[in-house]
Short mmCIF file of C-alpha atoms and ligand atoms in Angstrom, two decimals:
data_model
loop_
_atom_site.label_atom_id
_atom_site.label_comp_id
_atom_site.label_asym_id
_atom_site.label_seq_id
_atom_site.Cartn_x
_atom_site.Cartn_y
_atom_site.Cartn_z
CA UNK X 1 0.00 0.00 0.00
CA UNK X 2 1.54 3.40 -1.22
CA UNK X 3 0.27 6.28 1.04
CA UNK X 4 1.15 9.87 0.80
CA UNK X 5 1.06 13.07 2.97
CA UNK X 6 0.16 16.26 1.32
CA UNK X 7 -1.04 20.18 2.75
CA UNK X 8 0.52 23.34 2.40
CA UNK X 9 3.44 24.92 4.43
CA UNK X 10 3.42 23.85 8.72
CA UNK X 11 0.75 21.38 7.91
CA UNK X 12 2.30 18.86 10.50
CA UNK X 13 2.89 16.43 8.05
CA UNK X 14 6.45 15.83 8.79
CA UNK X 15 6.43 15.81 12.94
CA UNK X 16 3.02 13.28 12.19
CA UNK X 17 5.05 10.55 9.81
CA UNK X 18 7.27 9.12 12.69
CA UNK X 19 4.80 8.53 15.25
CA UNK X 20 2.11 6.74 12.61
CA UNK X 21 5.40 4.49 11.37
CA UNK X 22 5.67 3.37 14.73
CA UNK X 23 2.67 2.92 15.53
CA UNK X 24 1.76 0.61 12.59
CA UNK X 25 4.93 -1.14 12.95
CA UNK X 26 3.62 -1.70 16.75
CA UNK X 27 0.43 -3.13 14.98
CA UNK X 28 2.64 -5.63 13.11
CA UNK X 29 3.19 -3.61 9.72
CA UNK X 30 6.53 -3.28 7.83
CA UNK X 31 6.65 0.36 6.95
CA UNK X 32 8.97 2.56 5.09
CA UNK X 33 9.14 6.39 5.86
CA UNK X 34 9.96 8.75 2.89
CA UNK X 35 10.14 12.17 2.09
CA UNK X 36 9.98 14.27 -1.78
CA UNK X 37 12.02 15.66 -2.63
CA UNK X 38 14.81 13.47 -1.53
CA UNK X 39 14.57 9.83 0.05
CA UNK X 40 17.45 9.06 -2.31
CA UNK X 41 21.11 10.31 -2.79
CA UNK X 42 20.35 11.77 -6.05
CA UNK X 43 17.01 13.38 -4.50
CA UNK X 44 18.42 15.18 -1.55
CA UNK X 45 20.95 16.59 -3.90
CA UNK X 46 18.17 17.40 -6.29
CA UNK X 47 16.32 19.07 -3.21
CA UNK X 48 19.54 21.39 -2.03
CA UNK X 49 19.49 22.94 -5.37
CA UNK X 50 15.66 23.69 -5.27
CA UNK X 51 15.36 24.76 -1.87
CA UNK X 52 18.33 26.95 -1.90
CA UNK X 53 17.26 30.60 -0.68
CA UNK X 54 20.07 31.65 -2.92
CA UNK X 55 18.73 30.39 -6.18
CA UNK X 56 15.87 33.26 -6.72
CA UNK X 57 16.42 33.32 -10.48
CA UNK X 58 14.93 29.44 -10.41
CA UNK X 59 11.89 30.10 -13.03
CA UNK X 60 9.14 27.68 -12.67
CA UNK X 61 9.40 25.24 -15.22
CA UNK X 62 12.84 24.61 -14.12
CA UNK X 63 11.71 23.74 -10.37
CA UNK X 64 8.45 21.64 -12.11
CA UNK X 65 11.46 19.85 -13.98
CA UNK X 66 13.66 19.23 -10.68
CA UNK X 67 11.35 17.91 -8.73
CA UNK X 68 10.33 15.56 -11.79
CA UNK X 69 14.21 14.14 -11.96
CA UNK X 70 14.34 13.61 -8.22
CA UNK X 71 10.56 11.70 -8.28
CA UNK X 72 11.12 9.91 -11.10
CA UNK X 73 14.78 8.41 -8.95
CA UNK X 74 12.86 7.93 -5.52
CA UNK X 75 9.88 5.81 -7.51
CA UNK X 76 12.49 3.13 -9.48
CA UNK X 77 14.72 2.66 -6.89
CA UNK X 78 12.60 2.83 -3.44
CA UNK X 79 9.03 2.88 -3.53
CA UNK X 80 8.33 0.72 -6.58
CA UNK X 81 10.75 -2.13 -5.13
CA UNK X 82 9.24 -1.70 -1.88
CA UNK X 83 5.92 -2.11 -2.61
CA UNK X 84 6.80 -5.33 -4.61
CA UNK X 85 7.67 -7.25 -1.28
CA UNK X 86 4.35 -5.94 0.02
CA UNK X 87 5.75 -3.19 2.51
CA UNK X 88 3.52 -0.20 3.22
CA UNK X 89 5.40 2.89 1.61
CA UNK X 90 4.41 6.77 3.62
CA UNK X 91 5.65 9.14 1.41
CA UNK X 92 5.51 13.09 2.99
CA UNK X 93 5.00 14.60 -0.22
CA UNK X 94 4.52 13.38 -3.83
CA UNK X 95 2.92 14.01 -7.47
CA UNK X 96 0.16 15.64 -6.01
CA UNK X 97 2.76 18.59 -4.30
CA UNK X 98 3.81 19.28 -8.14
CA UNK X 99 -0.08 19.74 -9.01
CA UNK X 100 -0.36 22.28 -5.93
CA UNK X 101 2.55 23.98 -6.11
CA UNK X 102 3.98 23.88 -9.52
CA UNK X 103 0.68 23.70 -11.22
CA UNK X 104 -2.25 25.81 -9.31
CA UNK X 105 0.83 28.00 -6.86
CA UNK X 106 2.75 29.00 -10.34
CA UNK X 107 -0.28 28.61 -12.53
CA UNK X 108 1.57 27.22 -15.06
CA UNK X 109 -0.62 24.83 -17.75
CA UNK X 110 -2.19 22.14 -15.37
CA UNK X 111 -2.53 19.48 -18.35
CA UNK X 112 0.53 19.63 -18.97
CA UNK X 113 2.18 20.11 -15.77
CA UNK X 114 0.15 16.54 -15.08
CA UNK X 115 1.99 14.77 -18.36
CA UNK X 116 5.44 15.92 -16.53
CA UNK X 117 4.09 14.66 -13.16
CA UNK X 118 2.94 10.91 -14.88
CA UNK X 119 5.89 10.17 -17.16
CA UNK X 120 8.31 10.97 -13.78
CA UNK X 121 5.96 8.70 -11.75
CA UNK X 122 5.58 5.83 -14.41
CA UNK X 123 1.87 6.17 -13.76
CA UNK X 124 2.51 5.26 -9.91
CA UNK X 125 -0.71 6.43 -8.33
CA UNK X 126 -1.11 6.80 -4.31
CA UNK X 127 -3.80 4.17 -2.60
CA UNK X 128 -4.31 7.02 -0.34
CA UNK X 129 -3.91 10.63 0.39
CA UNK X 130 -4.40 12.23 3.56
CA UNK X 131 -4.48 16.31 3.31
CA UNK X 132 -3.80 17.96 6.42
CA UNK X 133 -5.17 21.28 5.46
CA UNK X 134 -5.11 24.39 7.31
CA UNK X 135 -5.34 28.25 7.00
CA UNK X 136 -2.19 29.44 4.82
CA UNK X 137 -1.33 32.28 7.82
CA UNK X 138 -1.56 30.07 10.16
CA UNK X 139 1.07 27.23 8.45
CA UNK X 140 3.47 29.96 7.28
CA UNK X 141 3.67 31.28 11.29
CA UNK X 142 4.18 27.79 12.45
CA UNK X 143 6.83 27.06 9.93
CA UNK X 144 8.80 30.59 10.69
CA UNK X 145 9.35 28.92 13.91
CA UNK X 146 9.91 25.98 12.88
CA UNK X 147 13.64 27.71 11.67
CA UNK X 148 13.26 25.61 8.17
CA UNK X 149 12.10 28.67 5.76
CA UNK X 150 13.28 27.35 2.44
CA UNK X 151 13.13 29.29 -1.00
CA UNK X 152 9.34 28.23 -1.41
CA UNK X 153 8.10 29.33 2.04
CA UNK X 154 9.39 32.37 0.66
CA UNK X 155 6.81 33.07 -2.39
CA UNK X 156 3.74 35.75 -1.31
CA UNK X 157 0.83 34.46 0.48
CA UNK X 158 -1.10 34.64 -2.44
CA UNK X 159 1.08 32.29 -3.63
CA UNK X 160 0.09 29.62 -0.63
CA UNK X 161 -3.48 30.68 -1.19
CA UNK X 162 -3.42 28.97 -4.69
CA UNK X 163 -1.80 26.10 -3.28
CA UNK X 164 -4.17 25.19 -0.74
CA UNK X 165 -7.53 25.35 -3.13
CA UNK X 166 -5.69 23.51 -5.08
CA UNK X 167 -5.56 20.45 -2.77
CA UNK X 168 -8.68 21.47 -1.93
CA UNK X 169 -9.75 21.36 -5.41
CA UNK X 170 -8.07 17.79 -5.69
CA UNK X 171 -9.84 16.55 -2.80
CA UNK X 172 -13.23 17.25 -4.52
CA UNK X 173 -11.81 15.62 -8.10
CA UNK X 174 -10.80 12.21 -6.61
CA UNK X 175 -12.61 11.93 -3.42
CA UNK X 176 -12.11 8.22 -3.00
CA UNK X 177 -7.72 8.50 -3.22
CA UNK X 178 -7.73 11.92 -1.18
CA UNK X 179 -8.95 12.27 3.08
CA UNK X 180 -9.01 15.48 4.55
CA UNK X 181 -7.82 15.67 8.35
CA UNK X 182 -8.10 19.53 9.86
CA UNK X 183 -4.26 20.07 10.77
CA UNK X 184 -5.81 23.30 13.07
CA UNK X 185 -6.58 20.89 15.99
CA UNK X 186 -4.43 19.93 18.82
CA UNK X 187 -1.63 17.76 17.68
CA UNK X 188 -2.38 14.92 19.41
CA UNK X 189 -6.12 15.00 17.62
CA UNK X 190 -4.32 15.30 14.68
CA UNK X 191 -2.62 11.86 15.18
CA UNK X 192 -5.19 10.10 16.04
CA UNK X 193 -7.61 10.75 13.22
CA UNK X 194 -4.74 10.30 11.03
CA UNK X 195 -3.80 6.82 12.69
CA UNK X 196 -7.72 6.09 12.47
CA UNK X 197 -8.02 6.97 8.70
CA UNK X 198 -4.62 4.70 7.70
CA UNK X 199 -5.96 2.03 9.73
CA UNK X 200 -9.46 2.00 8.09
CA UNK X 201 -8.07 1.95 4.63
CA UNK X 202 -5.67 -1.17 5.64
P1 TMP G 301 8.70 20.47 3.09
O1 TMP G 301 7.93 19.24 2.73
O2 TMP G 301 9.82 20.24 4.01
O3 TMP G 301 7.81 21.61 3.47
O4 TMP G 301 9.48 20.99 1.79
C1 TMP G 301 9.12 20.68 0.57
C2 TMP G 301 8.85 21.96 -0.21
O5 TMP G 301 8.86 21.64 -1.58
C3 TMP G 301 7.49 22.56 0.10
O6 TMP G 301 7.60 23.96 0.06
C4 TMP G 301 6.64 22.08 -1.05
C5 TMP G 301 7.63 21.98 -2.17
N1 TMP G 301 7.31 20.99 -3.21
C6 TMP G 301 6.87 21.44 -4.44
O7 TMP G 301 6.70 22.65 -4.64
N2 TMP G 301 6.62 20.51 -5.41
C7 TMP G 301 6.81 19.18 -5.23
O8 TMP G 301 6.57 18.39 -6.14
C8 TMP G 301 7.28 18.73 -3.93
C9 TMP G 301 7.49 17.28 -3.67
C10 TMP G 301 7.51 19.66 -2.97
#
């Protein structure tokens, strides 16, 4: 079972993934933790380059592109093997980050931003996707404290606006794939609705 983690900036998603890996791996699951982009050698070099705060002449079809080359590694040599000796895969991030952000954020052609997005995936699609979704303002002041503002935290809030109906917008196009979770709530609510909704789909 492939599962990713999606939402906009200080969604949670990455302080949730450890304590759900455990906890299914308490419950007798082999899990693998992974993160976009990175999760491979080639991808977390791939991910320096594009997250950079120095590189502010990146235009967007380059970053659509770079996050392509570093997807297209992490599916052939991690997920793809992985999910061939039945493990359960938790990816925070994938495709659907490059339809948010590249495609509705930059509002660059969504057609085709979705033929870039299938021919680096292979046609891998997610079993499930679980949106933590939350107010823009609210993520982006969570993630300033967070100390890990990277060249995208960086774009205008309009910017993060666009990105978050776009999930939103996703969520209403595929409603059997995507789950929405309100990220707002206490963390600990947070977990367990996300533990619930992984659980029910196992
Ligand atoms: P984060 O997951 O640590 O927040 O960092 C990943 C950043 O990269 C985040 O700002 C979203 C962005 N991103 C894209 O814009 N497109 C993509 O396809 C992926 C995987 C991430």
């Amino acid at each position: 079972m492939f599962i990713t983690l999606e939402g906009p900036e200080g969604s949670g998603k990455t302080s949730h993934i450890p304590y759900l890996v455990e906890y299914l791996r308490e419950k007798g699951h082999i899990v693998f933790p992974t993160r976009e982009p990175g999760g491979t050698s080639i991808g977390e070099q791939i991910r320096e380059v594009i997250h950079d705060l120095k590189n502010v002449e990146m235009h967007p079809r380059t970053e659509t592109l770079l996050y392509q080359a570093a997807r297209a590694q992490i599916v052939e040599q991690v997920i793809k093997p992985r999910l061939a000796t039945g493990e359960i895969v938790i990816s925070d991030r994938y495709a659907d980050s490059t339809i948010a952000y590249q495609g509705y954020g930059h509002q660059q052609d969504l057609e085709q931003v979705r033929a870039l997005v299938k021919y680096a995936t292979g046609g891998l699609v997610p079993d499930l996707t679980v949106l933590l979704d939350l107010d823009v303002e609210v993520g982006l002041a969570r993630k300033r404290k967070d100390n890990e503002w990277n060249r995208l935290d960086a774009y205008t809030v309009e910017f993060h606006k666009r990105v978050r109906a776009g999930y939103l917008e996703m969520v209403k196009q595929e409603p059997k794939r995507w789950v929405m979770v309100d990220a707002e709530r206490k963390w600990d609510e947070v977990q367990e609705e996300l533990r619930k909704v992984v659980e029910g789909r196992l």
